[in-house]
Coordinates of C-alpha atoms in Angstrom, one line a residue:
Chain A
M239 CA 28.2 68.0 -13.9
A240 CA 26.9 70.9 -11.2
D241 CA 28.4 74.0 -10.6
A242 CA 26.7 76.1 -7.3
L243 CA 25.0 79.0 -8.0
A244 CA 24.6 80.4 -4.1
L245 CA 21.3 82.6 -4.6
G246 CA 20.7 85.4 -2.2
L247 CA 18.4 84.9 0.8
A248 CA 18.2 86.5 4.2
D249 CA 21.8 84.7 5.6
P250 CA 21.6 85.3 9.6
G251 CA 25.3 84.1 9.9
A252 CA 26.5 86.9 7.1
G253 CA 29.3 88.7 9.0
T254 CA 30.3 85.7 10.7
R255 CA 33.1 83.4 9.9
P256 CA 32.1 80.3 8.5
R257 CA 32.2 77.0 10.5
V258 CA 31.6 75.1 6.5
V259 CA 33.8 76.3 4.0
A260 CA 33.9 73.8 0.8
E261 CA 36.7 75.4 -1.9
R262 CA 36.5 74.4 -5.8
L263 CA 34.9 70.9 -4.6
S264 CA 34.8 68.8 -7.3
Y265 CA 34.0 64.6 -7.0
G266 CA 32.6 62.4 -9.7
Y267 CA 31.7 58.1 -8.9
R268 CA 32.9 56.6 -12.4
R269 CA 36.2 57.7 -13.3
G270 CA 35.9 61.0 -15.6
V271 CA 32.7 61.5 -14.4
R272 CA 32.4 64.5 -12.7
V273 CA 29.6 65.3 -10.6
L274 CA 30.6 68.0 -8.5
D275 CA 33.2 70.0 -10.1
E276 CA 35.3 73.2 -9.4
V277 CA 32.0 74.1 -6.2
D278 CA 32.5 76.7 -4.4
V279 CA 30.0 76.7 -0.7
A280 CA 30.5 79.4 3.2
L281 CA 28.5 78.4 4.8
H282 CA 27.7 80.2 8.7
P283 CA 26.7 79.8 11.7
G284 CA 23.1 79.9 12.8
S285 CA 22.1 79.2 8.8
V286 CA 19.5 76.8 7.4
V287 CA 20.3 76.2 4.1
A288 CA 19.1 74.8 1.4
L289 CA 21.0 72.6 -1.3
T290 CA 17.8 72.6 -4.2
G291 CA 18.9 71.3 -8.2
P292 CA 17.6 68.5 -10.1
S293 CA 17.5 64.4 -9.7
G294 CA 21.3 63.5 -9.9
R295 CA 24.0 67.2 -9.4
G296 CA 25.1 65.8 -6.2
K297 CA 22.9 67.1 -3.5
S298 CA 23.2 64.8 -1.4
T299 CA 26.8 63.8 -2.9
L300 CA 28.0 67.4 -1.3
L301 CA 26.5 66.5 1.9
Y302 CA 28.6 63.6 2.1
L303 CA 31.1 65.0 0.9
L304 CA 30.5 68.4 3.9
A305 CA 30.8 66.1 6.0
G306 CA 33.3 63.8 5.6
L307 CA 31.9 60.9 4.3
L308 CA 33.3 60.4 0.5
R309 CA 37.1 61.6 0.3
P310 CA 36.9 64.7 -2.8
W311 CA 38.7 64.7 -6.2
S312 CA 40.0 67.7 -5.6
G313 CA 39.2 71.1 -3.1
T314 CA 39.3 71.0 0.7
V315 CA 36.4 70.8 2.5
R316 CA 37.5 72.5 6.6
I317 CA 34.7 72.0 9.1
D318 CA 35.5 74.8 11.9
G319 CA 38.6 75.7 10.4
V320 CA 40.1 71.5 10.6
E321 CA 40.2 70.8 6.9
L322 CA 39.1 67.1 6.5
A323 CA 41.4 65.9 4.3
R324 CA 44.4 66.2 6.9
L325 CA 43.0 64.0 9.6
D326 CA 43.0 59.7 10.0
D327 CA 39.8 58.4 9.8
R328 CA 40.0 58.0 13.4
H329 CA 39.7 61.3 14.1
R330 CA 37.9 63.0 11.3
S331 CA 34.0 60.1 12.0
L332 CA 36.0 61.5 15.8
T333 CA 35.1 65.2 14.9
R334 CA 31.7 64.4 12.9
A335 CA 30.9 62.8 15.6
R336 CA 30.7 65.7 17.8
T337 CA 30.3 68.1 15.1
C338 CA 28.1 67.4 13.4
G339 CA 23.8 65.3 12.8
F340 CA 22.0 63.3 10.1
V341 CA 19.3 62.5 9.4
F342 CA 19.1 60.8 5.9
Q343 CA 17.5 60.3 3.2
D344 CA 15.8 56.5 4.3
V345 CA 16.2 56.8 8.4
V346 CA 18.2 53.8 8.8
L347 CA 17.2 52.8 12.6
D348 CA 18.6 50.2 14.3
P349 CA 15.5 47.3 13.6
R350 CA 16.4 45.8 16.3
R351 CA 17.2 48.2 19.0
R352 CA 14.3 50.4 20.4
V353 CA 14.3 53.7 19.3
I354 CA 16.0 55.6 22.7
D355 CA 18.8 53.9 21.6
S356 CA 18.2 54.3 18.4
V357 CA 18.8 58.6 19.5
L358 CA 21.6 57.5 21.6
E359 CA 23.8 55.8 19.5
P360 CA 26.0 58.8 17.9
A361 CA 27.0 59.2 22.0
L362 CA 28.9 56.2 21.4
Y363 CA 31.3 57.6 18.6
A364 CA 31.4 60.2 20.3
G365 CA 33.2 58.8 23.5
E366 CA 30.4 59.6 25.7
S367 CA 28.5 58.3 27.5
P368 CA 24.8 57.3 26.4
E369 CA 23.2 57.0 29.9
R370 CA 24.1 60.6 30.4
W371 CA 22.6 61.8 27.5
R372 CA 19.1 60.2 27.9
P373 CA 17.5 62.9 29.7
R374 CA 18.6 65.1 27.0
A375 CA 17.2 61.9 23.7
L376 CA 14.2 62.1 26.1
E377 CA 13.3 65.6 25.9
L378 CA 14.1 65.6 22.2
L379 CA 11.7 62.6 22.2
A380 CA 8.9 64.7 23.7
A381 CA 9.7 67.8 21.7
M382 CA 8.9 65.7 18.7
G383 CA 5.7 64.0 20.1
V384 CA 6.9 60.8 19.5
A385 CA 7.8 60.3 23.1
L386 CA 6.0 57.4 23.7
Q387 CA 7.5 55.5 21.4
A388 CA 10.7 55.9 23.0
D389 CA 10.9 52.2 24.1
S390 CA 9.1 50.3 20.8
R391 CA 11.1 49.4 17.3
P392 CA 11.5 51.0 14.9
G393 CA 8.8 48.5 13.0
E394 CA 5.5 50.1 15.7
V395 CA 6.7 53.5 14.5
S396 CA 4.4 55.0 11.3
G397 CA 7.5 56.8 8.7
G398 CA 7.1 60.4 9.9
Q399 CA 7.4 59.2 13.4
A400 CA 10.6 57.1 11.8
Q401 CA 12.0 60.7 10.7
R402 CA 11.3 62.8 13.7
V403 CA 12.9 59.6 16.0
G404 CA 16.3 59.9 12.5
L405 CA 15.6 63.9 13.9
C406 CA 16.1 63.1 17.1
R407 CA 19.3 61.2 16.7
A408 CA 21.0 64.1 14.3
L409 CA 19.9 66.9 17.2
L410 CA 21.6 64.9 20.3
L411 CA 24.4 66.3 21.3
G412 CA 23.8 69.7 20.0
P413 CA 25.9 69.5 16.9
S414 CA 26.9 73.1 15.1
V415 CA 26.5 71.5 11.0
V416 CA 23.0 69.3 10.6
F417 CA 23.4 67.7 6.9
A418 CA 19.8 66.5 6.1
D419 CA 19.4 64.8 3.2
E420 CA 15.6 65.0 1.9
P421 CA 13.9 65.1 5.7
T422 CA 10.6 65.6 4.6
G423 CA 10.6 63.2 1.9
N424 CA 8.2 61.3 2.8
L425 CA 7.0 62.9 5.3
D426 CA 3.0 64.2 5.6
H427 CA 3.1 68.7 5.8
D428 CA 2.7 68.2 9.8
S429 CA 5.4 65.8 10.2
T430 CA 7.0 68.0 7.9
E431 CA 6.1 71.3 9.7
V432 CA 7.6 69.3 13.2
V433 CA 10.9 68.5 11.6
L434 CA 11.8 72.5 10.3
A435 CA 10.8 73.0 13.1
A436 CA 13.5 71.9 14.7
L437 CA 15.4 72.3 11.7
E438 CA 15.8 76.1 12.2
G439 CA 15.7 75.8 16.3
A440 CA 19.3 74.3 15.4
A441 CA 20.1 76.9 13.6
R442 CA 18.9 79.6 15.9
G443 CA 20.9 77.9 18.5
G444 CA 24.6 78.3 16.2
A445 CA 24.3 75.3 14.6
V446 CA 24.2 75.4 10.3
V447 CA 21.8 73.4 8.6
V448 CA 22.4 72.2 5.7
I449 CA 19.4 70.4 3.8
A450 CA 19.1 68.3 0.2
T451 CA 16.0 68.9 -0.8
H452 CA 13.8 68.8 -3.7
D453 CA 10.4 70.3 -1.7
D454 CA 9.7 74.5 -1.6
R455 CA 8.3 74.6 1.1
V456 CA 11.1 73.6 2.8
V457 CA 13.2 76.0 0.6
E458 CA 10.6 79.2 1.3
R459 CA 11.6 78.0 5.3
C460 CA 15.6 78.3 4.5
T461 CA 17.9 81.4 4.9
S462 CA 20.1 80.7 2.0
H463 CA 19.6 78.6 -1.1
V464 CA 22.3 76.6 -2.4
R465 CA 21.5 75.5 -6.3
L466 CA 23.7 73.3 -8.7
A467 CA 22.7 73.1 -11.9
Chain B
M195 CA 35.0 54.9 20.8
R196 CA 35.7 53.7 23.9
S197 CA 37.2 50.4 24.7
R198 CA 34.4 49.2 27.1
A199 CA 31.7 51.0 25.0
V200 CA 32.9 48.5 22.9
L201 CA 32.3 45.4 25.2
L202 CA 28.8 46.6 26.0
E203 CA 27.4 47.6 22.1
A204 CA 28.9 44.1 21.1
W205 CA 27.3 42.2 23.5
R206 CA 24.3 44.6 23.2
T207 CA 24.2 43.6 19.0
A208 CA 24.8 39.7 20.0
L209 CA 21.9 39.7 21.9
S210 CA 19.7 41.5 19.8
S211 CA 21.1 39.5 16.1
R212 CA 20.2 36.1 17.8
A213 CA 20.3 34.1 15.2
F214 CA 24.0 34.4 14.4
S215 CA 25.5 34.7 18.1
V216 CA 22.9 31.1 18.4
L217 CA 25.4 30.0 15.0
F218 CA 28.3 31.1 16.2
A219 CA 28.7 29.7 19.3
G220 CA 26.3 27.0 18.6
L221 CA 29.0 26.0 15.9
T222 CA 32.2 27.2 18.2
A223 CA 30.3 24.5 21.4
A224 CA 30.0 22.1 18.6
V225 CA 34.1 22.0 17.6
V226 CA 35.6 22.0 21.7
L227 CA 32.7 19.6 22.5
A228 CA 34.3 17.7 20.3
I229 CA 38.0 18.1 20.6
T230 CA 36.6 17.2 24.5
M231 CA 35.3 15.1 24.2
L232 CA 37.4 13.1 21.9
T233 CA 40.4 13.5 24.6
A234 CA 38.5 12.0 26.9
Q235 CA 38.0 9.3 25.1
V236 CA 41.6 8.7 24.3
E237 CA 42.2 8.9 27.3
A238 CA 40.2 6.8 28.1
Q239 CA 41.8 4.5 25.2
R240 CA 45.1 5.5 26.8
E241 CA 44.7 4.1 30.2
S242 CA 43.0 1.1 28.7
V243 CA 46.5 0.2 27.0
R244 CA 48.1 2.0 30.4
A245 CA 46.4 -1.2 32.5
A246 CA 46.8 -3.8 30.0
F247 CA 50.5 -3.6 29.7
E248 CA 50.8 -3.4 33.3
Q249 CA 49.6 -7.0 34.1
E250 CA 52.0 -8.8 35.8
R251 CA 52.7 -11.4 32.5
F252 CA 54.1 -7.8 31.0
R253 CA 55.9 -7.5 34.8
T254 CA 57.7 -10.6 34.6
V255 CA 61.5 -11.0 34.3
S256 CA 63.4 -14.2 33.6
L257 CA 67.5 -14.2 33.5
V258 CA 68.4 -18.1 32.1
D259 CA 71.2 -20.2 33.5
S260 CA 71.6 -20.7 29.2
H261 CA 75.1 -23.0 29.0
D262 CA 74.4 -24.7 33.2
K263 CA 76.9 -22.8 34.1
G264 CA 76.0 -22.3 37.2
V265 CA 75.7 -18.8 37.4
L266 CA 72.6 -18.5 39.1
P267 CA 72.7 -18.0 43.1
A268 CA 71.0 -21.0 45.3
T269 CA 69.3 -17.8 46.6
M270 CA 69.5 -15.3 45.0
H271 CA 65.4 -15.2 44.2
A272 CA 64.9 -14.7 48.4
R273 CA 67.7 -11.7 48.3
V274 CA 65.9 -9.7 44.9
G275 CA 61.9 -10.8 46.1
S276 CA 63.4 -9.1 49.2
L277 CA 64.0 -5.5 46.9
S278 CA 60.3 -3.5 47.5
T279 CA 60.6 -3.2 44.6
V280 CA 59.6 -6.3 43.6
T281 CA 56.7 -8.1 43.6
R282 CA 57.6 -12.2 44.0
A283 CA 60.7 -14.2 42.7
W284 CA 61.2 -17.6 42.0
S285 CA 64.0 -20.2 41.5
S286 CA 63.5 -23.0 39.6
S287 CA 65.3 -25.5 37.8
E288 CA 66.2 -27.3 35.0
S289 CA 62.4 -29.7 32.8
F290 CA 62.7 -33.7 33.2
E291 CA 60.4 -35.3 32.6
V292 CA 57.2 -37.2 34.7
W293 CA 54.8 -40.1 34.6
N294 CA 52.0 -41.2 35.7
G295 CA 53.4 -44.2 38.1
A296 CA 49.9 -46.0 38.6
L297 CA 49.9 -46.5 33.8
A298 CA 53.3 -48.4 32.0
D299 CA 52.3 -46.7 28.9
G300 CA 50.6 -43.2 30.4
A301 CA 51.7 -39.7 28.9
R302 CA 55.3 -38.3 29.6
V303 CA 54.6 -34.4 31.0
S304 CA 57.4 -31.3 31.5
A305 CA 57.9 -31.0 35.0
Q306 CA 60.7 -28.6 37.1
M307 CA 61.1 -27.9 40.6
V308 CA 61.1 -24.4 41.6
D309 CA 62.2 -22.9 44.5
A310 CA 60.3 -19.8 46.4
R311 CA 57.2 -19.3 49.0
W312 CA 54.4 -21.1 47.5
D313 CA 52.3 -19.4 48.9
R314 CA 53.9 -16.6 46.8
L315 CA 53.8 -18.1 43.8
P316 CA 52.0 -16.5 39.8
L317 CA 48.8 -19.6 40.5
T318 CA 45.7 -20.9 41.3
L319 CA 44.6 -23.9 42.9
T320 CA 41.7 -26.0 41.1
T321 CA 41.5 -28.7 43.4
G322 CA 43.4 -30.0 46.4
R323 CA 45.9 -28.4 47.7
L324 CA 49.8 -26.9 48.3
P325 CA 52.6 -29.1 49.1
A326 CA 53.1 -29.4 52.5
G327 CA 56.8 -31.4 51.7
P328 CA 59.5 -33.0 49.7
G329 CA 57.7 -36.1 48.5
E330 CA 54.5 -33.2 46.9
V331 CA 53.8 -32.1 43.9
L332 CA 50.9 -29.7 41.9
A333 CA 50.0 -30.5 38.8
E334 CA 48.5 -28.1 36.0
D335 CA 45.0 -29.0 34.9
G336 CA 46.0 -29.9 31.2
S337 CA 48.9 -32.0 32.7
A338 CA 47.2 -33.7 34.7
T339 CA 43.7 -34.5 32.1
A340 CA 47.8 -35.5 30.1
L341 CA 48.3 -37.6 33.0
G342 CA 45.4 -39.6 33.6
V343 CA 44.7 -38.2 36.6
D344 CA 41.8 -36.9 37.9
E345 CA 40.5 -35.0 41.8
T346 CA 41.5 -38.0 44.2
G347 CA 44.4 -37.2 43.6
G348 CA 47.3 -40.3 42.1
W349 CA 51.2 -39.7 42.2
V350 CA 54.3 -39.6 39.2
E351 CA 57.5 -40.6 38.9
D352 CA 60.8 -39.8 36.8
A353 CA 63.7 -41.6 34.6
T354 CA 66.1 -41.6 37.7
G355 CA 63.1 -43.2 39.7
R356 CA 61.2 -40.6 42.4
A357 CA 58.1 -40.1 42.3
W358 CA 56.0 -37.7 44.2
S359 CA 51.7 -38.2 45.1
I360 CA 49.9 -35.3 43.1
V361 CA 48.0 -33.3 46.2
G362 CA 46.1 -30.1 43.3
T363 CA 45.5 -29.3 40.6
F364 CA 46.6 -25.6 39.0
R365 CA 46.0 -23.2 36.7
P366 CA 48.5 -20.5 35.8
D367 CA 47.7 -16.8 36.2
H368 CA 49.1 -15.7 33.4
D369 CA 51.5 -18.0 30.7
R370 CA 55.2 -16.7 32.4
A371 CA 53.5 -18.4 36.1
P372 CA 55.4 -22.1 36.5
R373 CA 53.5 -24.6 34.0
S374 CA 52.8 -28.4 34.0
V375 CA 53.9 -30.3 37.3
I376 CA 55.4 -28.2 40.1
V377 CA 58.0 -30.2 42.5
P378 CA 59.7 -29.0 45.2
W379 CA 62.8 -27.5 45.3
Q380 CA 65.7 -30.4 45.4
A381 CA 69.2 -29.8 46.8
P382 CA 71.7 -29.5 44.9
T383 CA 69.7 -29.2 42.2
P384 CA 71.5 -26.2 40.0
V385 CA 69.6 -23.4 39.6
R386 CA 68.5 -23.0 35.9
Q387 CA 66.2 -19.7 35.1
V388 CA 65.3 -16.8 38.5
T389 CA 61.8 -15.1 37.5
V390 CA 61.4 -11.4 38.9
V391 CA 57.7 -9.9 39.6
A392 CA 58.6 -6.2 39.5
A393 CA 55.9 -3.9 41.4
S394 CA 55.3 -1.9 38.6
M395 CA 56.0 -0.7 34.4
S396 CA 58.5 1.7 35.7
D397 CA 60.4 -0.7 38.1
V398 CA 61.5 -3.3 35.5
D399 CA 64.6 -2.1 33.6
A400 CA 65.9 -1.6 37.8
V401 CA 64.5 -4.5 39.0
T402 CA 66.5 -6.4 35.5
R403 CA 69.7 -4.6 37.0
A404 CA 69.4 -5.6 40.2
A405 CA 68.4 -9.3 39.6
A406 CA 71.3 -9.3 36.9
G407 CA 73.4 -8.1 39.7
L408 CA 73.9 -10.7 41.8
A409 CA 74.5 -13.5 39.3
D410 CA 78.4 -14.2 38.5
V411 CA 78.1 -14.0 35.4
S412 CA 82.0 -14.3 33.8
G413 CA 80.9 -13.4 30.1
P414 CA 78.6 -11.3 28.4
G415 CA 76.1 -15.1 27.1
D416 CA 76.5 -15.9 30.1
L417 CA 72.7 -14.9 31.2
T418 CA 70.5 -14.4 29.4
V419 CA 67.0 -11.8 30.0
E420 CA 64.1 -12.1 29.0
R421 CA 61.0 -10.8 29.8
S422 CA 57.8 -8.1 27.6
D423 CA 59.9 -5.4 25.8
D424 CA 57.8 -6.1 22.7
A425 CA 55.1 -6.0 23.6
A426 CA 55.6 -2.7 26.1
A427 CA 57.7 -1.5 22.6
L428 CA 53.5 -2.5 21.6
G429 CA 51.6 -0.3 24.4
G430 CA 53.7 2.3 23.7
D431 CA 53.0 2.0 19.3
V432 CA 49.2 1.5 20.2
T433 CA 49.3 5.0 22.6
S434 CA 51.4 7.3 20.7
T435 CA 48.9 6.4 17.4
I436 CA 45.5 6.6 19.4
E437 CA 47.6 10.2 19.6
R438 CA 48.1 10.5 16.5
Y439 CA 45.4 10.2 15.0
A440 CA 44.0 12.0 18.4
V441 CA 45.6 15.6 16.4
V442 CA 44.6 14.6 12.9
I443 CA 41.2 14.5 13.8
V444 CA 41.6 17.2 16.3
A445 CA 42.9 20.0 13.6
T446 CA 40.5 18.4 11.1
V447 CA 37.5 19.4 12.9
M448 CA 39.3 22.5 14.2
G449 CA 40.2 23.7 10.5
A450 CA 36.1 23.1 9.2
G451 CA 35.5 25.1 12.1
V452 CA 36.7 28.2 11.8
L453 CA 36.5 28.3 7.6
V454 CA 32.5 27.5 8.2
L455 CA 32.7 30.5 11.4
G456 CA 35.0 32.5 8.7
L457 CA 31.8 31.7 6.1
L458 CA 29.5 32.4 8.4
S459 CA 31.2 35.7 9.7
L460 CA 30.6 37.4 6.3
L461 CA 27.4 36.4 5.5
M462 CA 27.0 38.1 8.6
V463 CA 28.4 41.1 7.2
H464 CA 27.0 41.3 4.0
T465 CA 23.3 41.2 6.1
R466 CA 24.5 43.8 8.2
R467 CA 26.4 45.6 5.9
Q468 CA 23.7 48.9 6.0
E469 CA 23.8 48.7 10.5
F470 CA 27.6 49.1 9.3
G471 CA 26.7 52.1 6.9
R472 CA 25.3 53.6 9.4
R473 CA 27.4 53.4 12.3
R474 CA 30.4 54.8 9.6
A475 CA 27.4 57.2 9.5
L476 CA 27.3 59.1 12.5
G477 CA 31.1 59.0 13.1
A478 CA 32.3 54.9 13.6
G479 CA 36.1 54.8 12.5
R480 CA 37.3 51.8 10.7
G481 CA 38.0 50.8 14.0
A482 CA 34.9 50.7 15.7
V483 CA 33.3 48.5 13.5
I484 CA 35.7 46.4 13.3
G485 CA 36.4 46.5 16.5
L486 CA 32.8 46.0 17.5
V487 CA 32.7 42.5 15.3
V488 CA 35.4 41.4 16.6
A489 CA 34.3 42.0 20.6
Q490 CA 31.2 40.4 19.2
G491 CA 33.0 37.8 18.0
V492 CA 34.7 36.9 20.8
L493 CA 31.7 37.2 23.6
V494 CA 29.7 34.7 21.8
I495 CA 32.1 32.4 20.5
S496 CA 33.6 32.3 24.4
C497 CA 30.2 31.7 25.7
G498 CA 30.1 28.6 22.7
A499 CA 33.5 27.5 23.9
V500 CA 32.8 27.1 27.1
V501 CA 29.0 25.8 27.4
G502 CA 30.9 22.6 24.4
A503 CA 33.7 22.5 27.4
L504 CA 31.2 21.6 30.0
L505 CA 29.2 19.9 27.8
G506 CA 32.3 17.7 27.0
S507 CA 32.7 17.5 30.3
V508 CA 30.2 15.8 32.1
A509 CA 29.9 13.6 28.0
G510 CA 33.5 12.8 28.7
A511 CA 32.4 11.7 32.1
A512 CA 29.4 10.1 31.7
L513 CA 30.5 7.3 28.5
W514 CA 34.1 7.0 29.7
A515 CA 35.0 8.1 33.2
Q516 CA 37.2 10.1 32.5
V517 CA 37.8 13.9 33.4
V518 CA 39.8 16.4 30.8
D519 CA 42.8 17.7 32.3
P520 CA 41.3 21.0 33.7
S521 CA 44.6 22.7 32.0
L522 CA 44.2 20.8 28.7
Q523 CA 40.2 22.0 28.3
A524 CA 41.8 25.7 28.8
S525 CA 44.1 25.3 25.7
V526 CA 40.8 24.2 24.1
V527 CA 38.5 26.6 24.2
V528 CA 41.1 29.4 23.9
A529 CA 42.8 28.5 21.3
T530 CA 39.4 28.0 19.0
V531 CA 38.8 31.2 20.5
M532 CA 41.6 32.9 18.8
L533 CA 40.9 31.1 15.5
A534 CA 38.0 31.3 15.7
V535 CA 38.5 35.5 16.0
T536 CA 41.2 35.0 13.2
A537 CA 38.5 33.5 11.0
Q538 CA 36.7 36.6 11.4
L539 CA 39.1 39.1 10.7
P540 CA 38.9 39.5 7.8
S541 CA 34.8 39.8 7.2
A542 CA 36.0 42.6 10.4
V543 CA 38.0 44.1 8.1
L544 CA 35.2 44.3 5.5
A545 CA 32.7 45.6 7.6
G546 CA 35.4 48.9 8.4
L547 CA 36.4 49.1 5.3
R548 CA 32.1 49.5 3.9
D549 CA 31.8 52.5 2.9
P550 CA 28.7 54.2 4.2
V551 CA 28.4 56.1 1.4
R552 CA 26.9 53.6 -1.0
V553 CA 25.6 51.6 1.7
L554 CA 23.6 54.8 2.2
R555 CA 22.5 55.7 -0.6
T556 CA 21.5 51.8 -2.0
A557 CA 19.8 51.2 2.1

């Protein structure tokens, strides 16, 4: 069972209205066994928040709860003042598509599509024309150093390149919240730098970036730190 | 997701999931092909039965003066024969016996007088010619043999001493045509039977009523109508039996196809669980995921159904020379697509209900 312990790192958004607020959040995967118990989190625009803690203490679970992918047993999650639990599935999904970017621990690209199609995928669910976002997608791929792989299939790119593609997908629509689950877990130093720089860039643009990680290098780069103990 | 985006994405997914698309389309094409070919075959059999029962013998009606009351006027066959719905008509007398006049104790065969245009009678001359006057007769091939008459001719006589030259032999065109020895009409012979051939099966009832209306009938038993009711009914029974079997076969093929499609769809959703989890996590609602699966099914299955219908048409035309009614084919295609998509619904709902977190954590 994990409680949140917010550590006092410099938070550039402190003093502004929090964008993501979780109050008394509890959740478990089995009846009677809580993974998270009464967790409170307030995440401000421009902050890069590290979620740390031993394995099994609910880092990924907290990400999924904050993104509205899981329904909490108790407590509430608000993004920009909207309580996710009060939305039906369609509106909650649409909010996630338009507001959140997700970097998965395993990249999960569509193996049958080209890399550029995977990057454009969130536009579909946000009700946008993917074609309209193609220039932005190519720009992101270029910034991440994987522009040459735009027409490749996921099987033709390395793990590091795939993770950068996943990050491009998460950042495509300029989300106000970016959730990253162990985004540097399988990456070399250079790729880690590229990924972290991109996440920091998103935060500088006003997004909240939440990173679940074990990596001390990542924690050091974050502006605040929530440890699940 | 917008409807257009769902359709476009479903189409792209169908193209990229080639194995399942080929399976779905192929199975649907096979079902529609089988149904279309069966329809063509049934139609061919129905045509064949209809043609068989359109033969002249089934369109022939005989009105018999069964009590010899003279209810059939001498001019009746000419009046009935003038109707546009009648192919031909003739009167005939009661049968009497004739034998070869050149043989003292030869075989006796039946004969009857016939009043008609001889060139319109349903018979085929095998030797000789038609009678040119009252002293000449025709003999059926078998009767001529029984009488001991060959192609060089001969003559027959009856018990009253009347004699006729045999000027030709014939083969009846069907079992209701004049038979044995047929003798030109000599007044005042009473008409025993008037035989009418309707132009088509659908005219038989009207022709029968029209002919019966010309008879001088005074009581219910005066006139007997002989027609091939049983044969026509048998034809109808055969046709409806064929159709019933066809319906059972169509239902079985469709049911089996839909069941297999449903199971394949479940398998597809299971193998694509990571994809559905990813879509949900990236912002696709349950409805959008269900819509994607259903739209993919509709597109692929429709393509398969249309291909099956086209192949079925070609096969039907090649094997049975039948063109299946396009509206019937369209109905088969629509029904198959609707049933197949219905069979896919449970798996589509399952895809929409998949917990994205569970999928992402076990990817």
